[in-house]
Coordinates of C-alpha atoms and ligand atoms in Angstrom, one line a residue:
X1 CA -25.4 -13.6 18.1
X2 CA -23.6 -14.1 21.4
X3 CA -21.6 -10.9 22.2
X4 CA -19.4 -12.8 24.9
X5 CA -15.9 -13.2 24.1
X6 CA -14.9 -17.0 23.9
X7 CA -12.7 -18.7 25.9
X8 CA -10.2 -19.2 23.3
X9 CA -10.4 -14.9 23.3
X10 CA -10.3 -14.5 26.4
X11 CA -7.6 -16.5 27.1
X12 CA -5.9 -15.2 24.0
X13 CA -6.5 -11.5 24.9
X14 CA -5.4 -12.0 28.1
X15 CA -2.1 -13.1 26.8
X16 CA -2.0 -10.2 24.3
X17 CA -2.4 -7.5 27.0
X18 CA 0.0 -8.9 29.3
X19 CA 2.8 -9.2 26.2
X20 CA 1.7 -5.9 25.8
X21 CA 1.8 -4.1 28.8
X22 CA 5.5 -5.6 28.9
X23 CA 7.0 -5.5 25.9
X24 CA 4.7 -3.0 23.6
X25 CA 3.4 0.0 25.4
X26 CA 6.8 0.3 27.3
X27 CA 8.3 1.4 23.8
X28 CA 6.1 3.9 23.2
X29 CA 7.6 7.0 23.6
X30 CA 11.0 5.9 22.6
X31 CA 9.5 5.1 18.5
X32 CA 7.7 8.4 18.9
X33 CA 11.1 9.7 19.2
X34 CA 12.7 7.3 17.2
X35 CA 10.2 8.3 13.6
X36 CA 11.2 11.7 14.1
X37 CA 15.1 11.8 14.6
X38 CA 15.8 8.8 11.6
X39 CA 12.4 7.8 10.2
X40 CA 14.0 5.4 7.8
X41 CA 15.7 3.5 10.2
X42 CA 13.3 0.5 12.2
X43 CA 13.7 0.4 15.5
X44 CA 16.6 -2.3 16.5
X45 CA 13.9 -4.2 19.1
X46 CA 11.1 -4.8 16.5
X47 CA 13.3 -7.9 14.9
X48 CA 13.7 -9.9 18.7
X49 CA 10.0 -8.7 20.1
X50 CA 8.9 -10.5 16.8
X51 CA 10.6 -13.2 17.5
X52 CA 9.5 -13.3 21.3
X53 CA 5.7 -12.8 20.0
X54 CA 6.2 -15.7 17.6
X55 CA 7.8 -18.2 20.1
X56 CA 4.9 -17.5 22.5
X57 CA 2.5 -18.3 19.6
X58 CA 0.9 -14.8 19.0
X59 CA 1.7 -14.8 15.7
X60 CA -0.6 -14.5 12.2
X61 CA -3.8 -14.4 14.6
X62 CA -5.4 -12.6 11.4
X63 CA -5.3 -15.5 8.7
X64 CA -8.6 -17.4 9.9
X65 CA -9.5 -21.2 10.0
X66 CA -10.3 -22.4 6.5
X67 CA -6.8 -21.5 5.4
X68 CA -6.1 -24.6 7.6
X69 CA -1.9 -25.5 8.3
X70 CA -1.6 -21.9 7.3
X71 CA -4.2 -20.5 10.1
X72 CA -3.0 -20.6 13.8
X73 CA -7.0 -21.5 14.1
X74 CA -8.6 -18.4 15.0
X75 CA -12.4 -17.6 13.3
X76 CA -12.5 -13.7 12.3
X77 CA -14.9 -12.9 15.2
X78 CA -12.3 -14.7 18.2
X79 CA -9.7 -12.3 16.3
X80 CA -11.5 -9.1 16.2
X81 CA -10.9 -8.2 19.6
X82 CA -7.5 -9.3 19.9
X83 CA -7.0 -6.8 16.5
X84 CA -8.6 -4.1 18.8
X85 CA -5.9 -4.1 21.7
X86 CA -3.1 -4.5 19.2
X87 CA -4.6 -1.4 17.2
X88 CA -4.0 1.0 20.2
X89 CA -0.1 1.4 19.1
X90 CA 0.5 1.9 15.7
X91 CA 3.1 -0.5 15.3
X92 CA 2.0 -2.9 17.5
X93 CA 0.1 -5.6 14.7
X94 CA 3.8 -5.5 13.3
X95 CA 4.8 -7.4 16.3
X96 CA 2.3 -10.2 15.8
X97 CA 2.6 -10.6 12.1
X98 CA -0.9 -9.0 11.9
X99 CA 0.1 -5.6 10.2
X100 CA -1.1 -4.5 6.1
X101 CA -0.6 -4.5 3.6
X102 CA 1.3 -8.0 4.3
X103 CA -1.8 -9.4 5.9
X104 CA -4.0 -9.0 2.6
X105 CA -1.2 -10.2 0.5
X106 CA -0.8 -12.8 2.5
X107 CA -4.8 -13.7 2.1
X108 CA -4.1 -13.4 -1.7
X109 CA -1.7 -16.1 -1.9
X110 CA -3.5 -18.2 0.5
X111 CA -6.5 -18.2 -1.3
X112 CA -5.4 -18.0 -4.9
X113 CA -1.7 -18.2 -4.9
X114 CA 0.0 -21.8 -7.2
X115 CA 1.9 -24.1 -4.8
X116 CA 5.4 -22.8 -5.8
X117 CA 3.8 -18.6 -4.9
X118 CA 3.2 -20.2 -1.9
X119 CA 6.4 -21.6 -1.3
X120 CA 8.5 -18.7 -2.6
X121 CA 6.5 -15.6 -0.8
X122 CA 3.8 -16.8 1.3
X123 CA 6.0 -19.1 3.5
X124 CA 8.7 -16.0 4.2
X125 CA 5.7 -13.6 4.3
X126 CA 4.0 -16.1 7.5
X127 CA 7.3 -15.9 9.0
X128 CA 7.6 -12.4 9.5
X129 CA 10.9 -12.6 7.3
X130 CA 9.7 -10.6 4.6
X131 CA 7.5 -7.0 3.6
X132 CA 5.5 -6.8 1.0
X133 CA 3.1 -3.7 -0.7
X134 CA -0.2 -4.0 -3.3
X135 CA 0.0 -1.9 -5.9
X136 CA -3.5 -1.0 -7.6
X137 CA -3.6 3.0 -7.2
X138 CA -2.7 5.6 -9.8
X139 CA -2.1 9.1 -10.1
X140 CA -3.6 9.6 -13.5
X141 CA -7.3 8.1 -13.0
X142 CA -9.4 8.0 -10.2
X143 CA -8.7 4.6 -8.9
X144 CA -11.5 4.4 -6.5
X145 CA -13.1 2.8 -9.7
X146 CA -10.1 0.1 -10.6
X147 CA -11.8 -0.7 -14.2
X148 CA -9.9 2.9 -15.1
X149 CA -6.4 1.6 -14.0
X150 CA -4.3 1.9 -17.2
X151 CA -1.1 -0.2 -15.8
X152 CA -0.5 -2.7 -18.8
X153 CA 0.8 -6.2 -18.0
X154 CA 1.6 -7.8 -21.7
X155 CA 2.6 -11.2 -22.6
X156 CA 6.1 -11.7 -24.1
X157 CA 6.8 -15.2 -24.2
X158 CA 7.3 -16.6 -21.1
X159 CA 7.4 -13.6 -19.5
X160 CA 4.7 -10.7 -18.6
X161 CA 6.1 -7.3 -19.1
X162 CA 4.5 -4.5 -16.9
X163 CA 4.4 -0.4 -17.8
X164 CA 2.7 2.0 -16.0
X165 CA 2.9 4.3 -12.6
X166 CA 1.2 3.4 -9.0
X167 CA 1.1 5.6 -6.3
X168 CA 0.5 5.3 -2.3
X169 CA 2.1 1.5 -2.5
X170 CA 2.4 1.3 1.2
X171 CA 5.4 0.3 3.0
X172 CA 7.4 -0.2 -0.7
X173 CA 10.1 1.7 1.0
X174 CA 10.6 -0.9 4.0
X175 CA 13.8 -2.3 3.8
X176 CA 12.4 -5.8 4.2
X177 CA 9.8 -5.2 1.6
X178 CA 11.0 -7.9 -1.3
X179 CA 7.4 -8.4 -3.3
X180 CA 4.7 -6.3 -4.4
X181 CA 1.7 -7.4 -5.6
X182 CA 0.6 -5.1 -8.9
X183 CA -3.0 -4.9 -10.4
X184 CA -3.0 -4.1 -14.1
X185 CA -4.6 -4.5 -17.3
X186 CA -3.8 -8.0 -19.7
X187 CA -6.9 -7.2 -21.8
X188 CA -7.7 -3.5 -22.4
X189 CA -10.3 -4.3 -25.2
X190 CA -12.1 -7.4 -22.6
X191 CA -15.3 -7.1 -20.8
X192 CA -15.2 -4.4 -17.9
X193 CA -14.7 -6.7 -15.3
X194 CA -11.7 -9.5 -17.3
X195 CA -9.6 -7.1 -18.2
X196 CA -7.4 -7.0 -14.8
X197 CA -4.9 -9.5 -13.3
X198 CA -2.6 -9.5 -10.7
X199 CA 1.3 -10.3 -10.9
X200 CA 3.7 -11.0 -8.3
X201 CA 6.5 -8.7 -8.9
X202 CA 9.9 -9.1 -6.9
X203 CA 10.8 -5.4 -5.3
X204 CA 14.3 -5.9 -6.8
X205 CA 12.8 -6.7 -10.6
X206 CA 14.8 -4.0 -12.9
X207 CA 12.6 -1.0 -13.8
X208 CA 10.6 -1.0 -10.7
X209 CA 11.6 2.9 -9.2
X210 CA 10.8 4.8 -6.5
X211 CA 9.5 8.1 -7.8
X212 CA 9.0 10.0 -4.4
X213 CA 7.3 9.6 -1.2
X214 CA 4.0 10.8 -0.3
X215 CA 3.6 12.1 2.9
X216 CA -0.2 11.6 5.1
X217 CA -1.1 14.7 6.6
X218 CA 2.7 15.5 6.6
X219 CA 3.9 12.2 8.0
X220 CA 6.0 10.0 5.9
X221 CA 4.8 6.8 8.0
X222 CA 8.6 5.7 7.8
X223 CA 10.1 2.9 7.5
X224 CA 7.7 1.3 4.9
X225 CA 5.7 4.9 3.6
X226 CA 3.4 5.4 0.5
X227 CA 5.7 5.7 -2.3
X228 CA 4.7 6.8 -5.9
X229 CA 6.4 3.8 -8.3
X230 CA 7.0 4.1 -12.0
X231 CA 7.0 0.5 -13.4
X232 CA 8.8 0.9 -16.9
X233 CA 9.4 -2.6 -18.9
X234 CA 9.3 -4.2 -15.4
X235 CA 9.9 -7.8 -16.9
X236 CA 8.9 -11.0 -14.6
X237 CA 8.4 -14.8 -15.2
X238 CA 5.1 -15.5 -16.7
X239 CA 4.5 -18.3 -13.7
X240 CA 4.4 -14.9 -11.2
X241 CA 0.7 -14.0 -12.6
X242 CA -1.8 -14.8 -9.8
X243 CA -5.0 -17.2 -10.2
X244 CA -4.8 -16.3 -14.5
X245 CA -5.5 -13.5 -17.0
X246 CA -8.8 -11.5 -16.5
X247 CA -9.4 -12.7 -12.4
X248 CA -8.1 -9.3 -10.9
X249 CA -11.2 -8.4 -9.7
X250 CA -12.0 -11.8 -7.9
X251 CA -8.6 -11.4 -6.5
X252 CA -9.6 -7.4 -5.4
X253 CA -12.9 -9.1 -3.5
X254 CA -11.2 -11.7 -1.6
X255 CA -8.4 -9.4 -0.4
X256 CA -10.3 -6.1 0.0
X257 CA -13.1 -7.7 2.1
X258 CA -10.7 -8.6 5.2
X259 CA -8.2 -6.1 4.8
X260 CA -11.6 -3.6 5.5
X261 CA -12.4 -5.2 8.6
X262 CA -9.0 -5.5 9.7
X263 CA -8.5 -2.1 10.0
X264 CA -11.6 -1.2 11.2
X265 CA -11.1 -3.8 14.1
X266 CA -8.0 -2.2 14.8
X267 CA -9.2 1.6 14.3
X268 CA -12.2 0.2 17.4
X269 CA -9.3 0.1 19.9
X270 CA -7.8 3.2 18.5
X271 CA -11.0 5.2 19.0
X272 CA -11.4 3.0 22.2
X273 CA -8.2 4.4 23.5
X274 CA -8.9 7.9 22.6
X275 CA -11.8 7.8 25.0
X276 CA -9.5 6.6 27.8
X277 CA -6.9 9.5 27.3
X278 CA -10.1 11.9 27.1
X279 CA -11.5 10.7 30.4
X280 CA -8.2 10.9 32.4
X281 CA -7.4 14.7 31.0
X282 CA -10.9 15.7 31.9
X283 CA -10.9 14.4 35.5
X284 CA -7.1 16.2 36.1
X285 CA -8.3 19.8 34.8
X286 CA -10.5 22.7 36.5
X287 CA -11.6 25.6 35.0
X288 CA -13.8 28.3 36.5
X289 CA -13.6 26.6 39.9
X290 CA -15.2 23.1 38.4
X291 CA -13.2 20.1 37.0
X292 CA -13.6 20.4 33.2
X293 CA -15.2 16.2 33.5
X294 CA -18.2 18.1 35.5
X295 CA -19.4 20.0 32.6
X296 CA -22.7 19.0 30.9
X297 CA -21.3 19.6 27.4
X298 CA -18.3 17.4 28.2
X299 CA -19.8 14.8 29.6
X300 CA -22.1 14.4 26.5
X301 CA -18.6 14.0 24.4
X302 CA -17.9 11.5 26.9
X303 CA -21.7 9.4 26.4
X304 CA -22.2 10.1 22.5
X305 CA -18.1 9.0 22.1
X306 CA -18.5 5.8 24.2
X307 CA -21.9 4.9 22.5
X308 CA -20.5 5.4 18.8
X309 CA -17.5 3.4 20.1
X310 CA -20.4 0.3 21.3
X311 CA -21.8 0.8 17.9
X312 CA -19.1 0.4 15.7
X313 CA -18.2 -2.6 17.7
X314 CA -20.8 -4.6 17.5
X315 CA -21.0 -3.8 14.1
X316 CA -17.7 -5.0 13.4
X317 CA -18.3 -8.2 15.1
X318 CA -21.4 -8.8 13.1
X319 CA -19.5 -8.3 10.1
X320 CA -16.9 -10.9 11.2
X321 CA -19.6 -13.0 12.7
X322 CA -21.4 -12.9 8.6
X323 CA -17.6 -13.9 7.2
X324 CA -17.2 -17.2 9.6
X325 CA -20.7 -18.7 8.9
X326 CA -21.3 -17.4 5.7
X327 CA -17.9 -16.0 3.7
X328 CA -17.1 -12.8 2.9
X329 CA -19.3 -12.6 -0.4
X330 CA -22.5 -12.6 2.0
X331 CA -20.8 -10.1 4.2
X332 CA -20.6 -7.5 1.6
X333 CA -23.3 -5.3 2.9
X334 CA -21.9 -5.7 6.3
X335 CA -18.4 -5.0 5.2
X336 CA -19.4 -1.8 3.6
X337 CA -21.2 -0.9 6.4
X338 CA -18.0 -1.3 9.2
X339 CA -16.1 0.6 6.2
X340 CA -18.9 3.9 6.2
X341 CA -18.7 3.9 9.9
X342 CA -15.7 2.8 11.8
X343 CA -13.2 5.6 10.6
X344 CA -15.8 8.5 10.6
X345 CA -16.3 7.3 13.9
X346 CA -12.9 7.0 15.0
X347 CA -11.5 10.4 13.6
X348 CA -15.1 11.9 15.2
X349 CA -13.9 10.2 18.6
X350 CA -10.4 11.6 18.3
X351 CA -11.3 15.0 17.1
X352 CA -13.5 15.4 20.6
X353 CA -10.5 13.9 22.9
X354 CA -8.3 16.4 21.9
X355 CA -10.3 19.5 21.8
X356 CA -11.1 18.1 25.5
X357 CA -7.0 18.3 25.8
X358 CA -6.1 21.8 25.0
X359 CA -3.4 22.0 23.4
X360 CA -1.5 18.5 24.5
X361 CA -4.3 17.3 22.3
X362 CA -2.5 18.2 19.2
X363 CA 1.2 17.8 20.4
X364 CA 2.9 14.4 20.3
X365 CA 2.9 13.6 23.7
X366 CA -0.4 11.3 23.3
X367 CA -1.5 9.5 20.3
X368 CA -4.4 11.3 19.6
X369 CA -3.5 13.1 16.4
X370 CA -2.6 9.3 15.1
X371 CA -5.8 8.2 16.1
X372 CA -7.0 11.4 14.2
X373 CA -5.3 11.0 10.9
X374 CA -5.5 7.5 10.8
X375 CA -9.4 7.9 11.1
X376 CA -9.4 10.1 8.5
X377 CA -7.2 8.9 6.0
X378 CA -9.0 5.8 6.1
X379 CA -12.1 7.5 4.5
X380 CA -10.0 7.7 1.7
X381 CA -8.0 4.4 1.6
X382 CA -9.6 1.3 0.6
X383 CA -12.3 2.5 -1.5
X384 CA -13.6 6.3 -0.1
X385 CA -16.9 6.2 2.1
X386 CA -19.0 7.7 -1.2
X387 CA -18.0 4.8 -3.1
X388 CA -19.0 2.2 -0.2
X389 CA -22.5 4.2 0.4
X390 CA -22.9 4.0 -3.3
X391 CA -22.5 0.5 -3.4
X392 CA -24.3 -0.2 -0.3
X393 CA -27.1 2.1 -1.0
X394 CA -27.8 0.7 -4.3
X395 CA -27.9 -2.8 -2.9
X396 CA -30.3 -1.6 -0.2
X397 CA -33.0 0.1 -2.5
X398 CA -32.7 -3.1 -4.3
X399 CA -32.7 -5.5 -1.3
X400 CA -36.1 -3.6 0.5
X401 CA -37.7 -3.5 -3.3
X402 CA -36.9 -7.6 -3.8
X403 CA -38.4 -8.5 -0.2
X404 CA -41.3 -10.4 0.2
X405 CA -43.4 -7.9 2.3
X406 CA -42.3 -3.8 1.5
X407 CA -43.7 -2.6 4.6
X408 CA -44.4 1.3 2.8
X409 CA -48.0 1.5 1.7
X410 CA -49.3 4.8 0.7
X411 CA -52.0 5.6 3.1
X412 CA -53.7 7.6 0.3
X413 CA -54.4 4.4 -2.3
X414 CA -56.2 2.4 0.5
X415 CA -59.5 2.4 0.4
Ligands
FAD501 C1 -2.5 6.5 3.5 C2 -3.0 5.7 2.3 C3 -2.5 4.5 2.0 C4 -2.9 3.8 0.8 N1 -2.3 2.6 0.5 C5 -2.6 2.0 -0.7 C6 -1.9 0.8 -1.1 O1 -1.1 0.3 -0.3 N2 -2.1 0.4 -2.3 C7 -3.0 1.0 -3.2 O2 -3.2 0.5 -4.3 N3 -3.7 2.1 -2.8 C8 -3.5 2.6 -1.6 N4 -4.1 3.8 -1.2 C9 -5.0 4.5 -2.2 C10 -6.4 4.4 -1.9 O3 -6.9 3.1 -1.9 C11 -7.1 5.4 -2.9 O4 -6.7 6.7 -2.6 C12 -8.6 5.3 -2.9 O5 -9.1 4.1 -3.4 C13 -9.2 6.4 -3.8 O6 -8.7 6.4 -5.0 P1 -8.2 7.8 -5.6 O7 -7.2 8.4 -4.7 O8 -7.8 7.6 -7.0 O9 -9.5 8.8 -5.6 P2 -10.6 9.0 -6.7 O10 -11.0 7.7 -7.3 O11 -10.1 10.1 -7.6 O12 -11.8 9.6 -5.9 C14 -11.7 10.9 -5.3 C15 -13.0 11.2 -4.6 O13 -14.1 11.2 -5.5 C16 -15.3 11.0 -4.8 N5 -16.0 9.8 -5.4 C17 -15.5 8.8 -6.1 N6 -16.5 7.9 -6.4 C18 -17.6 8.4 -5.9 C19 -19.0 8.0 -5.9 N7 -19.3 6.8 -6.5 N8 -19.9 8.8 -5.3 C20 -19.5 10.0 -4.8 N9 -18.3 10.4 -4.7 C21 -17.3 9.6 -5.3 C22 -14.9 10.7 -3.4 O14 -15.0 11.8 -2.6 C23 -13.4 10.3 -3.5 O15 -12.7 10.5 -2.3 C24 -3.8 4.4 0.0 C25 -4.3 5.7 0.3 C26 -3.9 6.4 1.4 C27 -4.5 7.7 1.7

């Protein structure tokens, strides 16, 4: 693998910075301020600087080549970095029509969505004129394992009618949000893995409620948040079931599998950018007559950070590497991996940056305790690490046992 950017990447990420160091990073402060005085409220710029971003063409960078018209071109590995800058502010993939849960939705109904799904969502969704949110967790079973999720989709006619309660359906409250996407069960008494379908469900369908809002580490992530939804007799055209009965678990794999390395692409520049704030506060502060950057345990922060930061980022662009030449089924391993080690990694990195700050670390005057929570909540979110380890280490044992040559002989059965 060649680890140089492109020139289509560099060109592009060039671009990206400047945009920006112009228009993004400029509004920083202001959101900051902004979320806290009327979280529900989004900001009055973020309409015209997506429009700005899509005249100048930086727009749905994430949807890749083989989705042809649909892709503006880009293979996952010319993306990745251009994810990374737009990572370092939290609302900045919003901008460029690269933010979740919209861009796995989007995926969804690009892979397996009929020609009139397409038309009615997927065409406002690519134009930034709509929100949407996925809907698979529930409060009542652990969902990390979705053959437990007890939503019922039934047939009635020409109609599907959907009971049941979700929970942390990201960005449901957004104003803009008009479709959700909603994993539940057609065929309770089907094998394990047919008993799951997806359904389009328009966000103003009658019986679709808000129950409450869950706040992340005290943060309601406003406008769009994590809302807990009861779904009682939520009735929709039978045409709105995605792909057919019993395929909600193919659906899960293709959407899943670039929704992980999206964020971990992003959560790279977060971490990246944790390091940057960690080396400027370092090399402004003295204590005991020595700048605080000159002491051998901080400087080790500093190394082990900016190597677990490398790490991660190759890693990452191996996995996207895997997914161009050889899809994302291939990539599994490699997937799981980024998954196990870019938001340990990333809350680690932050964690270290802001005990290096004092006690800025954990105000809101940087975006450390972002880059914090975000890391950490996304140990949980998509699938928790155990359940990726458990996968992965299952596939491993069996991987090393299947190989031609197992290179572990007992030194005590040779003769
Ligand atoms: C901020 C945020 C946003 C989210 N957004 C969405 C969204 O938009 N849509 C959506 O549907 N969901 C969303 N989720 C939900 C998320 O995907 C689930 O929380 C996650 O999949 C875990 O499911 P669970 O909460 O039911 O935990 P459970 O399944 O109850 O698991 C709890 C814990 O059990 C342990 N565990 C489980 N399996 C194993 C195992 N095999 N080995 C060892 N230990 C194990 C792990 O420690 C795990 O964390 C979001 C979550 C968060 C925090």
């Amino acid at each position: 693998m060649n680890f140089e950017y492109d020139a289509t990447t560099v060109e592009l990420r060039s671009r990206l910075l400047a945009f920006m160091d112009e228009h993004v990073y400029p509004l920083e402060k202001q959101v900051i301020q902004l979320t806290h005085e009327s979280p529900d409220e989004v900001p009055a710029f973020l309409e015209p600087l997506k429009q700005k971003a899509k005249a100048a063409g930086m727009w749905n960078w994430f949807l890749p080549e083989e989705y042809g018209e649909l892709s503006p071109g880009l293979t996952n590995l010319e993306y990745a970095p251009l994810a990374e800058e737009m990572g370092k502010v939290p609302w900045a993939s919003t901008v460029f029509n690269c933010a979740a849960p919209d861009t796995g939705n989007m995926e969804v109904l690009a892979k397996f969505g009929s020609e009139e799904q397409k038309e009615r969502w997927l065409k406002p969704l690519l134009d930034g004129e709509i929100r949407s949110a996925f809907l698979m967790t529930e409060p009542q079973v652990a969902s990390s394992d979705a053959t437990n999720i007890e939503t019922r989709i039934e047939r009635d006619g020409d109609s599907y009618v959907i009971n049941g309660r979700k929970w942390w359906s990201s960005n449901i409250s957004h104003p803009r949000c008009e479709m959700l996407i909603v994993m539940g069960k057609t065929d309770p008494e089907g094998p394990r893995h047919a008993q799951q379908s997806m359904i389009i469900v328009p966000r103003d369908t009658a019986g679709v409620e808000i129950v409450r809002d869950l706040p992340v580490f005290n943060d309601y992530h406003h406008p769009g948040g994590h809302g807990e939804v009861a779904l009682n007799e939520v009735r929709v055209s039978a045409d709105h079931l995605i792909l057919g009965e019993g395929r909600g678990f193919e659906i899960a794999q293709g959407r899943l599998g670039p929704g992980r390395i999206h964020h971990c692409m992003r959560l790279v520049g977060e971490a990246d950018r944790a390091l940057d704030y960690m080396c400027r506060r370092v090399s402004e502060r003295e204590t005991f007559g020595k700048r605080v950057a000159d002491y051998s345990s901080i400087r080790q922060e500093v190394a082990r950070s900016r190597c677990e930061i490398e790490q991660a980022r190759l890693l990452v662009l191996k996995a996207a590497d895997t997914i161009d030449r050889e899809g994302a089924k291939a990539a599994r391993d490699l997937i799981a991996m980024i998954k196990i080690v870019v938001p340990a990694m990333t809350a680690k990195v932050a964690d270290r940056a802001i005990q290096a700050f004092g006690g800025k670390g954990v105000s809101n005057d940087t975006p450390l305790v972002h880059i914090y929570i975000s890391g950490r909540f996304l140990q949980i979110g998509d699938g928790p690490d155990e359940v990726h380890m458990y996968q992965l280490g299952r596939n491993t044992i069996k991987q090393r046992l299947g190989q031609e040559r197992l290179h572990a002989p007992y030194f005590d059965e040779i003769d």
